[in-house]
Every structure is written in C-alpha cells, then in structure tokens.
Amino acid sequence: MVTVHDVAARSGVSIATVSRTLREPHRVSDDTRDRVLAAVDELGYRPNRAASSLRRGRTGVIALVVPDIENPYFASMTKGAQVMCRERGYELVVVDTSERAEIEDEEVRVLRSQIDGLILASSRLSDERLAEVAETTSCVLVNRSLESHAPGTPTVTIDEGAAAALAVAHLYGLGHRRIVYVGGPSRSWSQARRAKGIETAAHERDGLELIQLRDCVPTSDGGREVAEKVLALGPTAVIGYNDLVALGLLAQWTESDIRVPGHVSLIGFDDTFVTGLVTPPLTSVGADLRVVGDAAVELLIERIDGVSTSSHLIHRSIQPQLAVRSSTAPPAARR
Amino acid sequence: MVTVHDVAARSGVSIATVSRTLREPHRVSDDTRDRVLAAVDELGYRPNRAASSLRRGRTGVIALVVPDIENPYFASMTKGAQVMCRERGYELVVVDTSERAEIEDEEVRVLRSQIDGLILASSRLSDERLAEVAETTSCVLVNRSLESHAPGTPTVTIDEGAAAALAVAHLYGLGHRRIVYVGGPSRSWSQARRAKGIETAAHERDGLELIQLRDCVPTSDGGREVAEKVLALGPTAVIGYNDLVALGLLAQWTESDIRVPGHVSLIGFDDTFVTGLVTPPLTSVGADLRVVGDAAVELLIERIDGVSTSSHLIHRSIQPQLAVRSSTAPPAARR
DNA sequence: TTGAAAGCGCTAACAC
DNA sequence: GTGTTAGCGCTTTCAA
C-alpha cells in the first residue's frame, strides 16, 4: 500500500504538503504541486479512505435504503442516485431490506457510523422511528413525508395527485365514462395519494363514474388475480396501481381473449421499463425515477454540507408525465 | 458520538476490555462481559468502522460491480449477494458502470483501498487489465474466466452449455426440427457459450436444422427489430439470446397476429422475472441468479479469509434449470 | 509556503 | 482476565 509517506519521500516534501496538495492545491506553490502530483501518479497513490474518514469525521459514503432492488421502480431510482453520487464524488451503498421494517431498522443503526447521510426510499419504518433517525443522521426521505414528527426532514416525493389527474384526464378525454381503479395496499403512502388523486380528478368531471378496488397485491400476480372481477364491474377503462398490476391484468385478459384497448383501455402507474415489454405497450404515468434518485442525492449532499435551507426547497416534488402508448384508446361504441 | 472510552467509563473497565468484549467475548469474564454489554446497550455504542478499518486493515465491505443495475439479471444477482453479505456481516457496495469499461476501470481503482474484496459481474475489462486487478485485490469474476492470464482467480459461471442443451432438448422433445437461435453481441462471453452450446446440442440430434443469427441487440427492442426476419427463416421454434430479446420477438409477433406457441414456439435465456409478465408466459432456461450472487460472495469471503483453496472449488459452475411455461408447445402439423 | 506534531477511535501486542 | 500503550494513515492546527 502506497501512503503519504511514500509520496512525500519521492517528491522531497513533508507528508503535510502531500495532503495539502491533494485537498487544497491552491495553498501550495506551483512547483511543489507539480512534483507531488507527479509522484502521486507514478506511485499510483490513493488516499486511504478509512484514515481520512477517521480524521475528518466524514466518510464520503451515502447509503440508499430500498425495500427491493429487484423492483424496477427502485432499480431505476438507484441508477439515478448512483450517477449523481459519482458526479459529486460520493460512494453509494445500496441496501435492500426485503420489505422488512426490522431489517431496515437494524441496517440504519449499523450504517450510522459509516456514512455521511442516508436516503430512505419508501421506508417501512414508523413515523416515530423515522423521526428518531432523522434527528441523529442527515437523511432524505423518498415517497414519504414527516410533517407531523419532523417537518425539517428533506423529502423527495412524486406528485401523485398530478399523476392521477393526468391519467384520469387522458381517459376522460378519450371518452371513457366508467373507470375502475385497482388500488394497492391500503398502508402504502403512494396508494393513499393515488387513490385520493384519482377520486378528486374524477369528481371534477361530469358524468364520470369511478369504482375503486383496494388492497390488490402490487405485483403482476396480484393483477392476474383480480382481472376477472375488475371486468365484471363493466368499465371501459382501468387504472392499475402500478405497472406490474396493470401487466397482470393485461396478461390475464389476453388469455381470456379480452382485447386491450378494444374492449377496455388500460393504464399503469410509474412508467417503468416493463411497459415496453408487452403487447400492446402500456400507457403509463409516472415521474422519471432517475430524476428522483438524483434529487434525493442532491438534497442530501446539501444537507450534509450544511447549505442554507432557505436557498433550496427542502421538499422536492417531482412532476410526473403521461407516456401514451397503445393500451389506451377511445371506448368501443356501446351496443 | 459514543466511543470505547464512554463505554469503558460507564462499565468501569479499560477500553481494551471493551474492544475485547466485542471482538473476543470468550476472553473476558462473564461478569465483565455483562457489564460491558449493558453499557454498550444503554449508550447505543457502535464501533466506528473507519477507526476499526484503519487499525485492522480490513473494511468489512465488499463491492459488487455490475454493468447495469436496471437489468433484471443483475438486479437479482445483487439481491442474492446482498442477502449473503448481511448474513456474513459484510456491507455491500453496489456499483453500476453503465456498461462502460472506463467507468469500471476507474471505479475499481477508487474502490481498492476501501474494500476487502471485489465481485466483477460480466466485466467489460480486457483480460490484461482484469489480470492486473486480480493480482492487487481479492476478487471474484462472474460470467467470465481468466484461464490464460490468471487462472487462480475464483469465478462463478453459469453452465451455459447445459442451459443450451436443456433448451434444445426441450424443443426437440416437443417435435421441433427447425430452430432459429437469435444470438446476442458477438463480443459477449455468454453469447459465445450459448451459441456453442446450442450448436453442439443441435448436432447431436438427428434431423434438427439450426439457423443462427448474430449480434441482435440484447434488449426487447432488439428482439422487435429482427422479429420479421426471424420468422421469414421458417422455424417452428425460436430461442432468444435472453428473456428481453424473446419478449421483443413475442411482442412484435403478437402485433402481427402470429400466435405463440401456435405458430412458433419461443424460449428465452436467464429466466428472469419478466417471463411472467407476458402472455403467454415465457418458457426460459437459466440459473437462479440469487444463487449466483450468493456463491460469488461466499467465494470472495473464502478468498479474503484465506481459506485453503483446495477444500473448496475455486471455480463454481451454477447449473441452470428449464422453466417450462406456455410459450412452447409441439409444432403445428405441417400442411 | 512549508513542516512538525497531535490526534481521530480503535485493536492487538505485551505486560501485569 | 485485564490494563497500558503504540500505532493504523491521514488531516489540520500551529509555528517557522
């Protein structure tokens, strides 16, 4: 292992100067800088991060805690965070909690001394525990807010209300007047917002009937399970809690020779890459998840660096977009 | 921040005893241990990892480098690695290189002083560079071998030959005699094995015609692009380079009213979760990727800990399985 | 502009 | 079984 001492010896300066050259190059004479950097290069020196962390009280590491890295939703978010971290010179540790609150809790504890900050995505922790964490660690919440317990905690949220409105407006514009929303887990933060947003948007429109289902398992199998029941409700269009649910509905219907969008239109939430995998490609509404990951990292770094709160919003709301594909069309003429 | 000193003061022992209690509990009297652990608990003490790393020369961190975390293939592998790491008390850093060799190269350099070991999945680095890395860092290769340059480097590979044989046997068994293989990028390690495996398996069977395509872009769009061309070759069954390609073929065919498996049977590689998202669900062949991730971590930890090489195989080959779903069936009777 | 030196918190000899 | 102590490699006063 190459240390500051080796570099110092090689370039004929003290170890302090080596360190200074790397951290504060402007405080070193041109000549010295050149020699030190040359030595660094020749020896392939890289500062030992453990030593640096210990001394500076900073690790240069950010942790991103997600419920399930196999979920395309979090995979995309991770990608965004990763890219932004690299850009800003931080290392990213990704932790997968398998949707389990206890694991999340334990990981957060273990991580604490090893990181400069924490991004909790779709956290399963209670408001109380979350507030504790936010107090002891720089952290950013994604898809969650803590208005009551710790309003000062930065958050990145997707404007689910806007997303819902987009979906409803699209369907209404096509002429649909009877829509079923296949809702996700009642406890889910996103489900609450999506349901409410859809309800509100539906109310605003004349002659629009909305039927809500609840507690559909948020996977494609979950969608398959309720496919028949949904159809029995007689909608001309269906909104799925997320893309996976929508794909499940689509798959099951296709097997029963129900045509999409001929018989029913279908729209999903999140606009993940799976929308492009099927026929017809799924219309979906959602934010660019990489942007969400990006924003979370940026916000966290601001907090870590103690950038003044007022200059940038502490609560970032990401606007969703509607990606119109082939699973939505005007309703078939009623017989 | 709570340190050993605080715990020592609280429990009336020296800092050495605190450290010992945590690292080597058996070398401490029952009474002392109880008191120290109580203090640890009350104060919420967690050893500072930077300090520990610096002193021990070990970080307790493993890095997993993947080309693209959004790819379900690597996401699943990551999941497996993550679980195994937690089990063994290591932290996992996931790095996404965006399929770029330069980024991979740079990351490997930066990471070196911060980790105990490295898992390179589907590395884009040259054999030469890879050999260099393997020399200076404990590392495990996934989907790659280094027989010529550094045969001592542990590897985890999937038995692609066996996978190919499984696919061919399945189709042959159903009665297919004219099969098209839609191959992936020529430079890809997996493509080479899969193509060769399919070829070999096909040769062994009487009356089986095999047509190989090459350099299909390994995404669903790639599959869509070649869908028509593939069909023009007149196969009764098609094997896609991976699930995404197969799904692209399927989507495009469905849009042209070509029935699967009625008109052609279709089979994918990797058996990722996307096989269940479509209609008909895709028959696919592949290893359990979580097992691959698991195995890589295990092998790496053995190497880190210097477990004798002879006791465990250094090269682990994971056996694939065939998951028969609905996209394969006997060929339609020829007219 | 540079160097000497003090530690960051922890672990592992070594001494008792 | 327990305590004393010397650093791990680095950054950062402080003094020159």
XYZ file of C-alpha atoms (C1' of nucleotides) in Angstrom:
702
model
C 0.000 0.000 0.000
C 1.259 3.414 -1.011
C 0.956 6.054 1.725
C 1.523 9.782 2.056
C 4.979 8.971 3.333
C 5.971 7.285 0.118
C 4.733 10.187 -1.926
C 6.436 12.661 0.413
C 9.744 10.846 0.187
C 9.570 10.598 -3.558
C 8.796 14.263 -4.069
C 11.033 15.592 -1.323
C 8.338 17.296 0.760
C 6.612 16.586 4.054
C 3.501 14.480 4.375
C 1.573 17.614 5.269
C 2.369 19.083 1.910
C 1.263 15.959 0.139
C -2.065 16.062 1.872
C -2.389 19.769 1.214
C -1.610 19.342 -2.449
C -4.486 16.944 -2.780
C -7.029 18.740 -0.606
C -6.133 22.399 -1.095
C -3.974 22.644 -4.203
C -4.141 26.434 -4.238
C -2.277 26.628 -0.951
C 0.829 25.077 -2.449
C 3.407 26.526 -4.832
C 3.126 25.548 -8.466
C 6.453 23.876 -8.407
C 5.688 21.745 -5.375
C 2.305 20.825 -6.717
C 3.774 19.538 -9.939
C 6.311 17.393 -8.176
C 3.821 15.968 -5.720
C 1.244 15.188 -8.358
C 3.901 13.536 -10.463
C 4.859 11.326 -7.551
C 1.223 10.528 -6.858
C 0.848 9.456 -10.421
C 3.987 7.391 -10.604
C 3.267 5.546 -7.399
C -0.441 5.196 -8.042
C -1.211 6.720 -4.692
C -4.811 6.841 -3.452
C -5.558 8.272 -0.015
C -6.754 5.618 2.379
C -10.376 6.361 2.936
C -10.560 4.841 6.388
C -7.782 7.071 7.656
C -9.227 10.096 6.001
C -12.682 9.382 7.382
C -11.361 8.882 10.848
C -9.517 12.147 10.849
C -12.108 14.252 9.099
C -15.191 12.735 10.593
C -16.600 12.220 7.116
C -16.787 9.034 5.145
C -17.731 10.198 1.671
C -20.345 7.495 1.608
C -24.083 7.802 1.191
C -26.465 4.937 1.795
C -29.603 4.323 -0.206
C -32.050 2.032 1.540
C -34.686 0.429 -0.661
C -37.314 -2.223 0.040
C -36.479 -4.320 -3.014
C -33.749 -3.772 -5.549
C -35.370 -6.257 -7.942
C -38.334 -3.935 -8.318
C -37.738 -1.910 -11.498
C -39.033 1.111 -9.665
C -36.211 1.092 -7.155
C -33.669 -0.146 -9.631
C -34.190 2.982 -11.715
C -34.071 5.204 -8.688
C -30.828 3.536 -7.660
C -29.394 4.171 -11.078
C -30.119 7.882 -10.809
C -28.653 8.092 -7.335
C -25.582 6.210 -8.403
C -24.855 8.512 -11.288
C -25.298 11.645 -9.207
C -23.130 10.248 -6.431
C -20.313 9.522 -8.795
C -20.587 13.021 -10.170
C -20.340 14.536 -6.711
C -17.543 12.307 -5.532
C -19.515 10.190 -3.136
C -19.677 6.451 -2.902
C -23.140 4.890 -2.812
C -24.034 1.935 -0.642
C -27.260 0.276 -1.663
C -29.117 -1.662 0.979
C -32.057 -3.922 0.242
C -34.324 -4.537 3.211
C -36.536 -7.212 1.636
C -39.550 -5.060 2.543
C -38.918 -5.778 6.222
C -39.084 -2.991 8.756
C -36.835 -4.817 11.261
C -34.094 -5.192 8.700
C -34.430 -1.556 7.739
C -34.212 -0.598 11.370
C -31.128 -2.681 12.002
C -29.380 -1.513 8.857
C -29.972 2.103 9.722
C -28.354 1.506 13.101
C -25.365 -0.307 11.702
C -24.857 2.165 8.909
C -24.878 5.224 11.096
C -21.196 5.499 11.842
C -20.158 4.565 8.349
C -21.962 7.126 6.303
C -22.402 10.830 5.903
C -26.042 10.541 5.070
C -28.960 8.310 4.340
C -31.677 8.130 1.713
C -34.693 6.136 2.790
C -36.882 5.172 -0.132
C -40.434 4.098 0.614
C -39.462 3.476 4.201
C -41.382 0.887 6.173
C -40.461 2.472 9.500
C -42.969 4.123 11.777
C -43.196 7.909 11.897
C -41.742 7.823 15.401
C -38.726 5.749 14.494
C -38.206 7.746 11.342
C -38.180 10.963 13.335
C -35.519 9.477 15.626
C -33.390 8.521 12.669
C -33.803 11.929 11.080
C -32.618 13.517 14.294
C -29.404 11.557 14.557
C -28.431 11.287 10.909
C -28.559 13.505 7.847
C -31.277 11.960 5.843
C -33.647 12.387 2.953
C -36.974 10.650 2.634
C -38.321 9.485 -0.685
C -42.031 8.760 -1.118
C -42.769 9.682 2.423
C -43.130 12.802 4.498
C -42.805 13.538 8.170
C -44.822 16.703 8.508
C -46.067 15.950 11.965
C -42.973 14.486 13.588
C -40.030 16.139 11.911
C -41.026 18.641 9.252
C -37.434 19.731 8.799
C -36.505 16.434 7.176
C -35.922 16.875 3.450
C -38.159 14.836 1.203
C -38.436 13.939 -2.418
C -41.908 12.993 -3.446
C -43.651 12.388 -6.703
C -46.716 14.487 -7.250
C -49.070 11.522 -7.239
C -52.066 13.823 -7.374
C -50.834 15.255 -10.638
C -50.101 11.788 -11.955
C -53.595 10.639 -11.089
C -55.070 13.727 -12.720
C -53.071 13.074 -15.858
C -54.328 9.525 -16.064
C -57.945 10.463 -15.495
C -57.811 13.393 -17.905
C -56.346 11.178 -20.589
C -59.074 8.585 -20.245
C -61.834 11.137 -19.935
C -60.531 12.927 -22.980
C -60.731 9.712 -24.941
C -64.357 9.450 -23.956
C -64.299 6.992 -21.077
C -67.053 7.481 -18.512
C -66.764 4.376 -16.376
C -63.364 3.721 -14.878
C -62.086 1.191 -12.352
C -59.055 1.942 -10.246
C -57.329 -1.186 -8.968
C -55.750 0.125 -5.769
C -52.694 -1.175 -3.957
C -52.010 -1.901 -0.280
C -54.004 0.415 1.971
C -50.997 1.088 4.164
C -48.929 2.299 1.269
C -48.194 6.001 1.133
C -48.403 6.017 -2.655
C -51.713 4.189 -2.680
C -53.243 6.813 -0.427
C -52.139 9.631 -2.720
C -53.030 7.874 -5.926
C -56.482 6.900 -4.727
C -57.214 10.373 -3.490
C -55.869 11.996 -6.629
C -57.957 9.808 -8.865
C -61.024 10.434 -6.766
C -60.551 14.181 -6.885
C -59.905 14.224 -10.594
C -62.940 12.054 -11.241
C -65.202 14.274 -9.167
C -64.240 17.239 -11.232
C -65.560 15.691 -14.387
C -69.165 15.411 -15.402
C -70.646 12.031 -15.863
C -67.578 10.110 -14.852
C -68.228 7.032 -12.772
C -65.299 5.804 -10.705
C -65.134 2.463 -8.963
C -62.252 1.809 -6.594
C -60.872 -1.545 -5.598
C -58.478 -1.810 -2.689
C -55.631 -3.932 -1.449
C -54.651 -5.572 -4.655
C -51.270 -7.241 -4.235
C -48.945 -4.871 -6.092
C -47.416 -7.448 -8.417
C -48.367 -8.916 -11.743
C -49.811 -11.941 -9.982
C -51.913 -9.573 -7.935
C -53.227 -8.096 -11.153
C -53.999 -11.508 -12.613
C -55.993 -12.450 -9.542
C -58.437 -9.592 -9.783
C -58.630 -9.403 -13.571
C -61.966 -11.136 -13.873
C -63.540 -9.277 -11.006
C -62.452 -5.962 -12.475
C -64.003 -6.743 -15.812
C -67.259 -7.777 -14.189
C -67.580 -4.206 -12.987
C -68.128 -3.201 -16.584
C -65.542 -0.433 -17.021
C -64.403 0.901 -20.364
C -61.066 1.807 -18.827
C -58.957 0.560 -15.930
C -56.139 2.188 -13.998
C -53.725 -0.149 -12.257
C -51.959 0.699 -9.002
C -48.658 0.237 -10.775
C -47.258 -1.130 -13.999
C -46.908 -4.636 -12.663
C -50.532 -4.834 -11.623
C -51.562 -3.458 -14.992
C -49.432 -6.050 -16.748
C -51.034 -8.777 -14.695
C -54.478 -7.591 -15.715
C -53.385 -7.417 -19.315
C -51.892 -10.883 -19.307
C -54.948 -12.451 -17.755
C -57.333 -10.666 -20.073
C -55.313 -11.586 -23.099
C -55.612 -15.206 -22.106
C -59.392 -14.799 -21.972
C -59.410 -13.105 -25.368
C -60.341 -9.739 -23.940
C -58.800 -7.122 -26.201
C -56.906 -4.112 -24.899
C -57.646 -1.371 -25.781
C -60.516 -2.724 -27.916
C -62.575 -3.964 -25.042
C -61.040 -1.982 -22.188
C -58.356 0.629 -22.052
C -55.612 0.135 -19.512
C -53.180 2.487 -17.867
C -50.462 1.889 -15.302
C -48.536 3.916 -12.770
C -44.766 4.508 -12.603
C -43.838 4.198 -16.244
C -41.120 1.639 -15.622
C -39.331 -0.167 -18.416
C -41.688 -3.123 -18.318
C -44.322 -1.057 -20.125
C -42.431 -1.663 -23.343
C -42.197 -5.416 -22.907
C -45.781 -6.300 -23.737
C -48.404 -6.031 -26.426
C -49.931 -3.579 -26.553
C -47.267 -1.404 -24.933
C -48.738 0.009 -21.777
C -49.727 3.622 -21.363
C -48.374 4.715 -18.011
C -47.961 7.768 -15.876
C -45.048 8.479 -13.613
C -42.004 10.527 -12.798
C -38.593 9.800 -14.201
C -37.242 7.732 -11.355
C -33.665 8.539 -12.133
C -34.546 12.143 -11.534
C -35.992 11.146 -8.193
C -32.757 9.398 -7.272
C -30.744 12.362 -8.493
C -32.794 14.818 -6.491
C -32.512 12.775 -3.330
C -28.744 12.695 -3.574
C -28.538 16.409 -4.268
C -30.760 17.273 -1.368
C -28.809 15.003 0.913
C -25.490 16.473 -0.072
C -26.839 19.961 0.550
C -27.891 18.890 3.986
C -24.583 17.207 4.692
C -22.682 20.266 3.586
C -24.990 22.453 5.600
C -26.103 24.535 2.651
C -28.619 27.069 3.865
C -32.070 25.621 3.900
C -33.823 28.663 2.550
C -32.000 28.818 -0.730
C -33.238 25.492 -1.925
C -36.528 23.898 -1.184
C -36.262 21.192 1.384
C -39.232 19.381 -0.029
C -38.861 18.490 -3.635
C -41.876 17.404 -5.598
C -41.170 15.671 -8.866
C -43.677 16.136 -11.639
C -44.882 13.026 -13.413
C -45.530 12.682 -17.112
C -48.010 10.692 -19.092
C -46.499 8.283 -21.579
C -49.213 7.438 -24.043
C -48.713 4.060 -25.657
C -51.120 1.644 -27.247
C -53.122 0.309 -24.324
C -55.478 3.271 -24.282
C -57.971 4.281 -26.972
C -61.486 5.629 -27.184
C -64.101 3.252 -25.828
C -65.851 0.946 -28.242
C -69.294 2.152 -29.242
C -71.913 0.831 -26.832
C -74.378 -1.510 -28.264
C -20.613 10.066 19.117
C -20.223 7.304 21.654
C -16.717 5.823 21.818
C -14.972 2.970 23.577
C -13.973 5.456 26.235
C -17.555 6.212 27.148
C -18.402 2.550 27.394
C -15.253 1.878 29.403
C -16.028 4.665 31.856
C -19.611 3.555 32.264
C -18.744 -0.060 32.929
C -15.608 0.587 34.963
C -13.139 -1.238 32.716
C -10.409 -0.243 30.284
C -11.009 0.475 26.642
C -9.105 -2.676 25.757
C -11.638 -4.742 27.633
C -14.470 -3.065 25.832
C -12.930 -3.874 22.494
C -12.165 -7.393 23.624
C -15.693 -7.957 24.831
C -16.983 -7.137 21.397
C -14.375 -8.935 19.313
C -13.436 -11.891 21.502
C -16.143 -12.299 24.139
C -14.740 -15.635 25.316
C -11.558 -13.961 26.502
C -13.437 -11.919 29.079
C -15.039 -12.948 32.370
C -18.794 -13.432 32.427
C -19.224 -10.677 34.903
C -17.257 -8.110 32.918
C -18.955 -9.080 29.705
C -22.355 -8.495 31.202
C -21.456 -5.081 32.467
C -19.788 -4.007 29.243
C -22.625 -5.235 27.077
C -25.094 -3.479 29.321
C -23.198 -0.230 28.909
C -22.969 -0.744 25.151
C -26.689 -1.179 25.077
C -27.528 1.769 27.261
C -25.272 4.136 25.378
C -26.145 2.758 21.972
C -22.485 2.270 21.201
C -21.416 1.139 17.745
C -17.727 0.771 16.932
C -16.564 3.381 14.454
C -15.900 1.471 11.304
C -13.320 3.886 9.946
C -11.191 3.519 13.060
C -11.608 -0.204 13.083
C -10.736 -0.493 9.412
C -7.699 1.660 9.787
C -6.358 -0.374 12.634
C -7.237 -3.817 11.340
C -6.532 -3.219 7.706
C -9.966 -4.585 6.905
C -13.032 -2.652 5.959
C -15.782 -5.240 6.152
C -17.003 -4.011 2.803
C -17.386 -5.911 -0.434
C -18.051 -4.226 -3.740
C -20.224 -5.676 -6.460
C -19.618 -4.101 -9.830
C -22.366 -4.582 -12.416
C -22.854 -3.129 -15.889
C -26.459 -2.118 -15.286
C -28.476 -2.386 -12.122
C -31.711 -1.784 -14.037
C -31.227 -5.041 -15.865
C -33.311 -7.667 -14.022
C -30.473 -10.080 -14.481
C -28.090 -8.043 -12.365
C -30.769 -6.864 -10.000
C -31.449 -10.452 -8.981
C -27.792 -11.204 -8.658
C -27.409 -8.152 -6.464
C -30.246 -9.324 -4.291
C -28.543 -12.644 -3.692
C -25.230 -11.014 -2.928
C -26.858 -8.557 -0.577
C -28.557 -11.245 1.453
C -25.419 -13.335 1.757
C -23.364 -10.308 2.731
C -25.716 -9.413 5.507
C -25.589 -12.960 6.738
C -21.816 -12.928 6.859
C -21.543 -9.492 8.415
C -20.253 -7.647 5.399
C -21.546 -4.463 3.888
C -22.167 -4.496 0.158
C -21.390 -1.579 -2.115
C -23.097 -1.842 -5.472
C -21.514 -0.003 -8.355
C -23.183 0.466 -11.710
C -20.781 1.133 -14.556
C -23.357 1.954 -17.238
C -21.767 -0.744 -19.390
C -18.668 1.420 -19.755
C -15.236 -0.098 -19.405
C -13.609 3.234 -18.450
C -16.016 3.740 -15.594
C -15.454 0.198 -14.449
C -11.734 0.757 -14.592
C -11.893 3.987 -12.624
C -14.247 2.560 -10.005
C -12.026 -0.416 -9.434
C -9.123 1.937 -8.796
C -11.036 4.176 -6.432
C -12.575 1.293 -4.576
C -9.355 -0.528 -3.927
C -8.457 0.983 -0.574
C -11.993 0.926 0.700
C -12.908 -2.687 0.325
C -11.814 -6.134 1.305
C -12.818 -7.624 -1.983
C -14.454 -7.189 -5.305
C -17.012 -9.037 -7.366
C -16.922 -8.188 -11.036
C -20.059 -9.270 -12.840
C -19.901 -9.520 -16.614
C -16.845 -7.344 -16.617
C -16.140 -5.209 -19.660
C -12.424 -5.003 -18.873
C -9.765 -6.589 -21.012
C -8.156 -9.825 -19.897
C -4.944 -7.931 -19.265
C -6.477 -5.303 -17.041
C -8.550 -7.908 -15.293
C -5.455 -9.901 -14.504
C -3.855 -6.780 -13.016
C -6.886 -6.170 -10.838
C -6.984 -9.766 -9.716
C -3.360 -9.503 -8.680
C -3.802 -6.465 -6.476
C -7.235 -7.150 -4.988
C -9.151 -10.153 -3.756
C -11.701 -10.647 -6.420
C -14.242 -12.987 -7.908
C -15.326 -12.969 -11.504
C -18.879 -13.693 -12.530
C -19.678 -14.720 -16.107
C -16.090 -14.517 -17.103
C -12.955 -16.562 -16.730
C -9.299 -15.768 -16.859
C -7.789 -19.111 -17.656
C -4.972 -17.740 -19.719
C -3.977 -14.693 -17.693
C -4.743 -15.514 -14.071
C -6.201 -18.983 -13.633
C -6.092 -18.625 -9.864
C -8.855 -16.054 -9.873
C -12.063 -17.512 -8.481
C -15.010 -17.494 -10.837
C -18.700 -18.129 -10.725
C -20.123 -19.082 -14.050
C -23.396 -20.426 -15.258
C -23.169 -23.632 -17.217
C -24.411 -22.064 -20.422
C -23.707 -25.257 -22.313
C -26.082 -27.127 -20.073
C -28.656 -24.367 -20.394
C -28.427 -24.510 -24.156
C -28.730 -28.284 -24.108
C -31.810 -28.041 -21.918
C -33.452 -25.624 -24.304
C -32.665 -27.669 -27.388
C -33.691 -30.933 -25.754
C -36.989 -29.433 -24.716
C -37.791 -28.204 -28.201
C -36.575 -31.370 -29.874
C -38.620 -33.425 -27.475
C -41.700 -31.477 -28.441
C -41.011 -32.363 -32.052
C -39.348 -29.238 -33.397
C -36.890 -29.844 -36.223
C -36.146 -26.344 -37.460
C -34.944 -23.909 -34.853
C -33.623 -20.373 -35.066
C -31.284 -19.041 -32.408
C -31.303 -15.250 -32.180
C -27.817 -14.598 -30.846
C -26.572 -11.624 -28.848
C -23.472 -9.439 -29.182
C -20.540 -11.394 -30.594
C -18.189 -9.978 -28.016
C -20.275 -11.221 -25.154
C -18.908 -14.077 -23.132
C -22.373 -15.526 -22.616
C -23.233 -15.309 -26.300
C -20.173 -17.336 -27.182
C -21.114 -20.097 -24.728
C -24.771 -20.100 -25.585
C -24.186 -20.240 -29.312
C -21.677 -23.029 -28.961
C -23.880 -24.964 -26.576
C -26.847 -24.754 -28.875
C -24.764 -25.781 -31.833
C -23.373 -28.782 -30.040
C -26.741 -29.870 -28.747
C -28.276 -29.484 -32.185
C -25.550 -31.546 -33.849
C -26.247 -34.410 -31.542
C -29.792 -34.733 -32.690
C -30.948 -36.325 -35.918
C -32.777 -34.200 -38.386
C -32.513 -30.992 -36.452
C -31.866 -27.907 -38.516
C -30.364 -24.975 -36.673
C -30.090 -21.464 -38.023
C -28.089 -18.917 -36.073
C -28.473 -15.167 -36.157
C -25.841 -12.962 -34.608
C -25.460 -9.594 -32.984
C -29.025 -8.948 -32.093
C -29.197 -6.041 -29.659
C -29.872 -7.770 -26.326
C -32.995 -5.793 -25.427
C -36.649 -6.119 -26.197
C -36.284 -3.513 -28.926
C -33.525 -5.621 -30.380
C -35.937 -8.537 -30.461
C -38.654 -6.478 -32.112
C -36.268 -5.395 -34.831
C -35.443 -8.874 -36.011
C -38.843 -10.441 -35.416
C -39.897 -10.439 -39.034
C -36.582 -11.612 -40.356
C -36.573 -14.497 -37.914
C -39.986 -15.635 -38.967
C -39.024 -15.498 -42.636
C -36.500 -18.230 -41.880
C -39.425 -20.561 -41.341
C -38.635 -22.037 -37.931
C -41.138 -23.891 -35.794
C -39.275 -22.753 -32.695
C -37.043 -19.847 -31.752
C -34.527 -19.412 -28.962
C -33.785 -15.827 -27.887
C -30.422 -14.709 -26.594
C -32.118 -13.622 -23.399
C -35.582 -13.053 -21.990
C -35.732 -9.468 -23.167
C -34.991 -10.387 -26.758
C -37.552 -13.156 -26.574
C -40.122 -10.740 -25.213
C -39.390 -8.333 -28.036
C -39.950 -11.081 -30.571
C -43.144 -12.072 -28.836
C -44.489 -8.524 -28.710
C -43.779 -7.889 -32.361
C -45.257 -11.184 -33.462
C -48.347 -10.652 -31.382
C -48.876 -7.354 -33.125
C -48.711 -9.165 -36.462
C -51.132 -11.813 -35.232
C -48.533 -14.510 -35.185
C -49.504 -16.919 -32.436
C -47.061 -18.249 -29.863
C -46.800 -21.161 -29.391
C -49.398 -21.926 -32.108
C -47.305 -20.692 -34.978
C -43.858 -20.730 -33.401
C -42.597 -21.825 -30.022
C -40.383 -19.406 -28.165
C -37.859 -19.829 -25.413
C -35.679 -17.336 -23.614
C -32.474 -17.391 -21.617
C -31.967 -16.333 -17.993
C -35.403 -16.975 -16.541
C -35.756 -13.512 -15.074
C -38.991 -12.274 -13.554
C -40.149 -10.669 -16.791
C -41.056 -14.114 -18.145
C -44.201 -13.960 -16.021
C -45.295 -10.554 -17.223
C -46.490 -11.541 -20.667
C -48.929 -13.760 -22.472
C -48.139 -16.477 -22.971
C -45.713 -16.676 -20.062
C -42.292 -17.346 -21.490
C -40.507 -20.646 -21.202
C -36.964 -19.855 -20.189
C -33.769 -21.514 -19.135
C -31.333 -20.132 -16.621
C -29.680 -20.353 -13.268
C -31.145 -18.871 -10.142
C -29.318 -15.571 -10.160
C -29.594 -15.099 -6.457
C -27.637 -18.284 -6.095
C -25.024 -16.832 -8.399
C -24.779 -13.731 -6.225
C -24.636 -15.865 -3.105
C -21.903 -18.044 -4.489
C -19.801 -15.085 -5.549
C -19.950 -13.600 -2.076
C -19.096 -16.904 -0.450
C -16.173 -17.492 -2.722
C -14.919 -13.975 -2.156
C -15.119 -14.249 1.597
C -13.223 -17.509 1.473
C -10.537 -15.817 -0.524
C -10.441 -12.823 1.791
C -10.167 -15.037 4.822
C -7.532 -17.101 3.106
C -9.420 -20.358 3.381
C -7.373 -23.077 1.751
C -8.038 -23.231 -1.926
C -8.118 -26.963 -2.218
C -11.004 -27.558 0.128
C -13.463 -25.629 -1.966
C -13.527 -25.334 -5.691
C -12.248 -22.020 -6.881
C -14.366 -22.192 -9.980
C -18.008 -22.566 -9.278
C -20.331 -23.561 -12.062
C -24.002 -22.970 -11.412
C -26.436 -25.358 -13.015
C -29.337 -23.839 -14.904
C -32.878 -25.118 -14.927
C -35.556 -25.152 -17.534
C -38.749 -23.373 -16.545
C -41.428 -24.634 -18.874
C -44.234 -22.152 -19.308
C -46.733 -21.622 -22.078
C -44.655 -20.274 -24.926
C -43.506 -23.696 -26.046
C -45.640 -26.487 -27.469
C -45.418 -29.137 -30.176
C -45.194 -27.673 -33.666
C -48.372 -27.277 -35.657
C -48.908 -30.045 -38.190
C -47.249 -29.194 -41.475
C -49.553 -28.723 -44.347
C 4.770 28.345 1.565
C 6.102 24.549 4.264
C 6.999 21.292 8.244
C 6.335 19.246 12.955
C 3.269 17.119 15.606
C -1.105 15.927 17.676
C -4.567 13.017 17.408
C -9.333 10.851 15.046
C -11.304 5.745 17.522
C -9.948 1.501 17.547
C -7.208 -3.064 18.068
C -3.536 -6.102 19.307
C 0.823 -6.893 21.358
C 2.635 -7.101 25.541
C 2.903 -6.666 30.458
C 0.904 -7.493 34.729
C -8.509 -11.687 32.903
C -7.401 -7.085 32.426
C -4.816 -2.758 31.566
C -1.166 0.011 29.154
C 0.323 1.502 25.088
C 1.730 2.017 20.348
C 0.301 2.992 16.291
C -3.044 2.269 11.558
C -2.825 6.731 7.507
C -4.447 10.863 7.283
C -5.658 15.998 8.112
C -5.005 20.174 10.356
C -3.681 23.441 13.613
C 0.334 25.943 14.868
C 4.864 27.625 14.381
C 8.643 28.692 11.489
